[in-house]
Coordinates of C-alpha atoms in Angstrom, one line a residue:
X1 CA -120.9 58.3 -14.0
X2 CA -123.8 57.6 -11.4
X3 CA -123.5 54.2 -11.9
X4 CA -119.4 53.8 -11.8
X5 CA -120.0 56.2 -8.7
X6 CA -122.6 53.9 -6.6
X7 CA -120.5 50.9 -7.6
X8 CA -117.5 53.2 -5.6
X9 CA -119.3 53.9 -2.8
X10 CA -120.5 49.8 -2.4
X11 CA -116.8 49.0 -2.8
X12 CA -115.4 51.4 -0.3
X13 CA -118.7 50.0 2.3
X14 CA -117.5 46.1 1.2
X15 CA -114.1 47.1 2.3
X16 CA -114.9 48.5 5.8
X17 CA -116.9 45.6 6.3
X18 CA -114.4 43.4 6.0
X19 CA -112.4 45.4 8.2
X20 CA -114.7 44.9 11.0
X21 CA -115.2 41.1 9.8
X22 CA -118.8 41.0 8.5
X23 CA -117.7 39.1 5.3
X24 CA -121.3 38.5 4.1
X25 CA -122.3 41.6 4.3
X26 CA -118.9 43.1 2.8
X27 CA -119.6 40.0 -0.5
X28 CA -122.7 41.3 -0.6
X29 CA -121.9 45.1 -1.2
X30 CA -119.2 43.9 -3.7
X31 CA -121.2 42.3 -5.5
X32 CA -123.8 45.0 -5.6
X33 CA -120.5 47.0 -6.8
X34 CA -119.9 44.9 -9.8
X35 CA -123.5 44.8 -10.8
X36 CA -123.3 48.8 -11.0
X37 CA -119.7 48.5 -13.1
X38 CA -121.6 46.2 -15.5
X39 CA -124.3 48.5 -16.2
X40 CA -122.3 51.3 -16.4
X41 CA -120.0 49.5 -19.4
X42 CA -123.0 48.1 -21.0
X43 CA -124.6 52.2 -20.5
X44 CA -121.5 53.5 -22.3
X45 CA -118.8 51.4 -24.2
X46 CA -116.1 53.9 -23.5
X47 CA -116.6 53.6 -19.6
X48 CA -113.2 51.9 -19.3
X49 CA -112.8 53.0 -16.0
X50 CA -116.0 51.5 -14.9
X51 CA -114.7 47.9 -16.2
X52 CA -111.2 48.6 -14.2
X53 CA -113.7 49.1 -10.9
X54 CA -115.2 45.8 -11.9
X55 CA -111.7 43.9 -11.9
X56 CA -110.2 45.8 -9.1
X57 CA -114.0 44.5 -6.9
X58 CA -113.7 41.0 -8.2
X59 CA -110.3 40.6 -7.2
X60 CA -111.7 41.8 -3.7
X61 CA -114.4 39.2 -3.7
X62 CA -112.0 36.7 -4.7
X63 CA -109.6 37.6 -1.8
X64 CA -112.4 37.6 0.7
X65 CA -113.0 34.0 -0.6
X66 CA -110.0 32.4 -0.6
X67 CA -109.6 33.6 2.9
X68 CA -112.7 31.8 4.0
X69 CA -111.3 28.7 2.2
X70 CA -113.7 29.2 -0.3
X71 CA -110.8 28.3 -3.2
X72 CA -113.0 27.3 -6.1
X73 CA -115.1 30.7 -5.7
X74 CA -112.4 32.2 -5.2
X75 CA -110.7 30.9 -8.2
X76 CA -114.0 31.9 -10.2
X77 CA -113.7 35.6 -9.1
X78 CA -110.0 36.0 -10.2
X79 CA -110.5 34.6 -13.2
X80 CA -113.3 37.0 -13.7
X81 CA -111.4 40.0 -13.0
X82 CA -108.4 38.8 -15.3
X83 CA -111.5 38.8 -18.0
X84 CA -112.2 42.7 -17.1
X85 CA -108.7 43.8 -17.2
X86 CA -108.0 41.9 -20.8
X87 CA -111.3 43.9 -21.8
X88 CA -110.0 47.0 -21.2
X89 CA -106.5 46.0 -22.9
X90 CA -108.5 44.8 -25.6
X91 CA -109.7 49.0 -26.7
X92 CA -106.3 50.5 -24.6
X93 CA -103.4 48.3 -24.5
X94 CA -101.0 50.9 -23.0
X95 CA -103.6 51.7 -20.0
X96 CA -101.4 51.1 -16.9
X97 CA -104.4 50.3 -14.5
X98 CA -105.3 47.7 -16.0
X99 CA -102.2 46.2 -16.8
X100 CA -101.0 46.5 -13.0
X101 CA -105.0 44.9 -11.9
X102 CA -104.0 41.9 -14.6
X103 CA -100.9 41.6 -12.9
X104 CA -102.2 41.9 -9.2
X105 CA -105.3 39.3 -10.3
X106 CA -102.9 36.6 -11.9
X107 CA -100.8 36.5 -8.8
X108 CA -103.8 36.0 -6.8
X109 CA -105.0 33.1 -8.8
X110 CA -101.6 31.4 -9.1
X111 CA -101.4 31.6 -5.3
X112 CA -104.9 29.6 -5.2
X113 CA -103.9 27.5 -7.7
X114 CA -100.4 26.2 -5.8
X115 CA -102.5 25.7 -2.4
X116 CA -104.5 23.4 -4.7
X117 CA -102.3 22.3 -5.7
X118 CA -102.3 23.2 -9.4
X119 CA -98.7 24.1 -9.9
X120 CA -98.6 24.1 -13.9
X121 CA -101.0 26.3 -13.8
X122 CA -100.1 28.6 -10.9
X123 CA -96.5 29.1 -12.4
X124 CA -98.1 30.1 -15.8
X125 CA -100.1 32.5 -14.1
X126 CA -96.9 34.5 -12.1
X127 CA -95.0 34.2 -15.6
X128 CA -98.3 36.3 -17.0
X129 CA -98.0 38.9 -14.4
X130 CA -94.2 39.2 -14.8
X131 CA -95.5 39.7 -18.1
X132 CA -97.8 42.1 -17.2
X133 CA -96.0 44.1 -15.1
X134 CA -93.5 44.3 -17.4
X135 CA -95.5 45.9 -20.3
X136 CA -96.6 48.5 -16.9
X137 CA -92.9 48.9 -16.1
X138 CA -92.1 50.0 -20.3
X139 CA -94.9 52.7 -19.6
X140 CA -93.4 53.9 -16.4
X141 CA -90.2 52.5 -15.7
X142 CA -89.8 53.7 -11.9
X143 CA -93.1 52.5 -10.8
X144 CA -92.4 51.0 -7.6
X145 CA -95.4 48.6 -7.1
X146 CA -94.8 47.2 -10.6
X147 CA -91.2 46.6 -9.9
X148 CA -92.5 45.2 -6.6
X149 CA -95.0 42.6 -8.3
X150 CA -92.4 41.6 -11.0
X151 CA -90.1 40.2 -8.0
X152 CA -92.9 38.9 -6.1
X153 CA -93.2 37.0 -9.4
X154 CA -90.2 35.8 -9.9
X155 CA -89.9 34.4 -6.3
X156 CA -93.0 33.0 -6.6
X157 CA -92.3 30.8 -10.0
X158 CA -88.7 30.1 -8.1
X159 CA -90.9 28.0 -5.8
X160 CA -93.1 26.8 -7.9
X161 CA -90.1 25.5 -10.6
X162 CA -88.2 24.4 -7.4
X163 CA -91.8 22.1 -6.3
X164 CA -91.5 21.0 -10.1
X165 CA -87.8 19.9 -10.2
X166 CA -87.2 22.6 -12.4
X167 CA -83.9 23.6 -10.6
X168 CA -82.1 25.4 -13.2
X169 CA -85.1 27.7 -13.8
X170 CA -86.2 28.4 -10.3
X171 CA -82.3 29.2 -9.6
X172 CA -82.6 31.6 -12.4
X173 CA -86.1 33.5 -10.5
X174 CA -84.6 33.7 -7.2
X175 CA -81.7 35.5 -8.6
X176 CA -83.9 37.7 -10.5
X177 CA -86.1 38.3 -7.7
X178 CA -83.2 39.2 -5.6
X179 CA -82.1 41.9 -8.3
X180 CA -85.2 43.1 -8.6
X181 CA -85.6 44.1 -5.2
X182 CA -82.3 45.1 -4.6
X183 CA -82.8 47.7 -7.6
X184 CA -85.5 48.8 -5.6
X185 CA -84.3 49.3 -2.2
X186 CA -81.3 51.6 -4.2
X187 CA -84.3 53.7 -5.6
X188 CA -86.0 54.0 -2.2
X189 CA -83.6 53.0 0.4
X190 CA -86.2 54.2 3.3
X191 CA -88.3 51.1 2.0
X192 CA -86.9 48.6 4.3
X193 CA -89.5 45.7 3.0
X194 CA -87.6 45.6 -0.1
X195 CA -84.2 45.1 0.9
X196 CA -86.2 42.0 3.2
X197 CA -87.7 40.6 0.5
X198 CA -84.5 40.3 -1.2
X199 CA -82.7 38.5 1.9
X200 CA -86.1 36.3 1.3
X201 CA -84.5 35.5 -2.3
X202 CA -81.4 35.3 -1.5
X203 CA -82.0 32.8 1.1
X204 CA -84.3 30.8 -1.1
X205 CA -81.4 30.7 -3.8
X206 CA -79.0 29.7 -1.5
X207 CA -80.9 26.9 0.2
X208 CA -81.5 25.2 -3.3
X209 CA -77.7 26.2 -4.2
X210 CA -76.9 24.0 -1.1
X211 CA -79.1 21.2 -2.2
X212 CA -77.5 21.2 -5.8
X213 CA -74.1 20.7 -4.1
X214 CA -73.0 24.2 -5.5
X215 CA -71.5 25.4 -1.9
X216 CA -69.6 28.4 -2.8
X217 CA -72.7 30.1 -4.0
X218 CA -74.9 29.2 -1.3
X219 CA -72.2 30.3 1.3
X220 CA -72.4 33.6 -0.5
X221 CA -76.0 34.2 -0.7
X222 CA -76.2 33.3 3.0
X223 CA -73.9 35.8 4.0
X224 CA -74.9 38.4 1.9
X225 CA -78.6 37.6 3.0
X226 CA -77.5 37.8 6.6
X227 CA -75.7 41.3 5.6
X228 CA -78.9 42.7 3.8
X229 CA -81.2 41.7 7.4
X230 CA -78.4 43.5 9.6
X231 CA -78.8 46.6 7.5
X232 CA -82.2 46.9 8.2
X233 CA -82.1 45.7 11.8
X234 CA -79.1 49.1 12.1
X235 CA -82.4 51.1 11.3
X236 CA -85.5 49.1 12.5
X237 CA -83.9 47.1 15.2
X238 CA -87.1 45.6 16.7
X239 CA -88.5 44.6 13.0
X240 CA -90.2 41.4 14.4
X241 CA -90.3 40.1 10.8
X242 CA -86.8 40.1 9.7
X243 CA -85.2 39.1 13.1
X244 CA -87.1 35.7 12.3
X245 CA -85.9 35.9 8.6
X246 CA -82.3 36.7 9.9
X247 CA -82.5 33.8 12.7
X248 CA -83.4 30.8 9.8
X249 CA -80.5 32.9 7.4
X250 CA -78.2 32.0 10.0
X251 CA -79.6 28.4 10.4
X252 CA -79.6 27.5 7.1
X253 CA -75.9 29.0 6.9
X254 CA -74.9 26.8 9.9
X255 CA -76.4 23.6 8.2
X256 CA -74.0 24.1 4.9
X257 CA -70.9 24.5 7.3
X258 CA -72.2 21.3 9.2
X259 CA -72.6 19.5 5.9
X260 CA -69.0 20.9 5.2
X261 CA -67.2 19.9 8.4
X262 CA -64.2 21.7 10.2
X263 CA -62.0 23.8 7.6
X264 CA -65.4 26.0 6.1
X265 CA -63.8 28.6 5.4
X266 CA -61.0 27.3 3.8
X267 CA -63.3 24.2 1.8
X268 CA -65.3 27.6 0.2
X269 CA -62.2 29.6 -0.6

């Protein structure tokens, strides 16, 4: 307990410091932390939380990394944590910490992996967290974060399989992105990021749509995209965020009717 404890305490100081930018010293502390996890696991066997500490810090580490451009340490450190979170799934495959930590470390790496660009690898990764969060979503079916992390994955892979050519598949994630969000704006309407982040799909769908010639759909997607940013904007009306996200909805829907000439509306009815 000590141990897990002092690993704690050099986490929470890692995390303040790099809230005041003193990365060094903040890698430093966290990795102090995950020194004290690994004693405390090899201490006690059962000290499962101790290993989900040492996940949740490496992820940190690997965070901090990545944004000092430090990709390939970064990479080390995610992979790292994915190790501690299959440790503990190893002895408690239902344990919903680690399974949402798995989750949150694969997305991380796959996002370091398409800057790279590794993009066979990153979209294996977000498939594995979809995964993940899925098997977190059968033990608690209205967690919010897991549903959250499952679209995230989902819109990630759509861009991924769109960078790969794999049009029919990434088509498939943005739609399931956008219904996974939707889903949970309609479980938490007063979370306006959701409804965003499915305008974010929709968009994404509908630009690809347009590409692929298929100009009903994309028409649709636009408008409903457009509709989803103005119901947020009737509650938050100076959200900075989706203004911009409303703004290239209405560009990208002004490009298909270009494409389309005069008579839009009656070529798409």
């Amino acid at each position: 307990v000590a141990l897990n404890n002092q690993g704690l305490a050099m986490q929470k100081l890692g995390d303040l410091q790099t809230s005041l930018t003193q990365y060094e010293s903040a890698l430093s502390n966290y990795q102090q932390a995950v020194a004290a996890f690994e004693k405390a696991w090899n201490c006690t066997s059962d000290a499962i939380g101790a290993v989900i500490n040492q996940g949740n810090t490496l992820r940190r580490i690997g965070e901090l990394q990545a944004n000092l451009l430090k990709l390939n340490d970064a990479l080390d450190n995610y992979e790292q944590s994915i190790e501690a979170y299959d440790k503990v799934l190893h002895f408690s495959p239902d344990n919903i910490d680690a399974l949402m930590g798995l989750g949150h470390s694969l997305q991380a790496l796959g996002l370091v992996q398409s800057l790279l660009p590794v993009v066979t690898d990153a979209l294996k990764n977000y498939e594995k967290s979809i995964t993940a969060y899925g098997e977190a979503l059968r033990l608690c079916p209205d967690d919010i974060c897991a549903l959250n992390g499952r679209g995230a994955g989902f819109a990630k892979s759509g861009l991924l399989q769109e960078r790969a050519l794999q049009f029919d598949e990434a088509l498939k994630s943005y739609e399931q992105a956008a219904t996974t969000f939707g889903d949970i704006h309609r479980s938490a309407p007063n979370e306006l990021t959701f409804l965003n982040n499915e305008g974010l799909a929709l968009v994404n769908m509908g630009r690809l749509q347009a590409n692929l010639f298929q100009y009903n759909s994309a028409f649709n997607n636009f408008k409903t995209a457009i509709s989803a940013y103005d119901k947020i904007l009737e509650r938050a009306p100076d959200y900075i965020e989706v203004l911009n996200n409303k703004g290239l909805a209405y560009s990208s829907l002004g490009q298909l009717q270009s494409t389309l000439g005069g008579d839009t509306e009656g070529f798409l009815s």
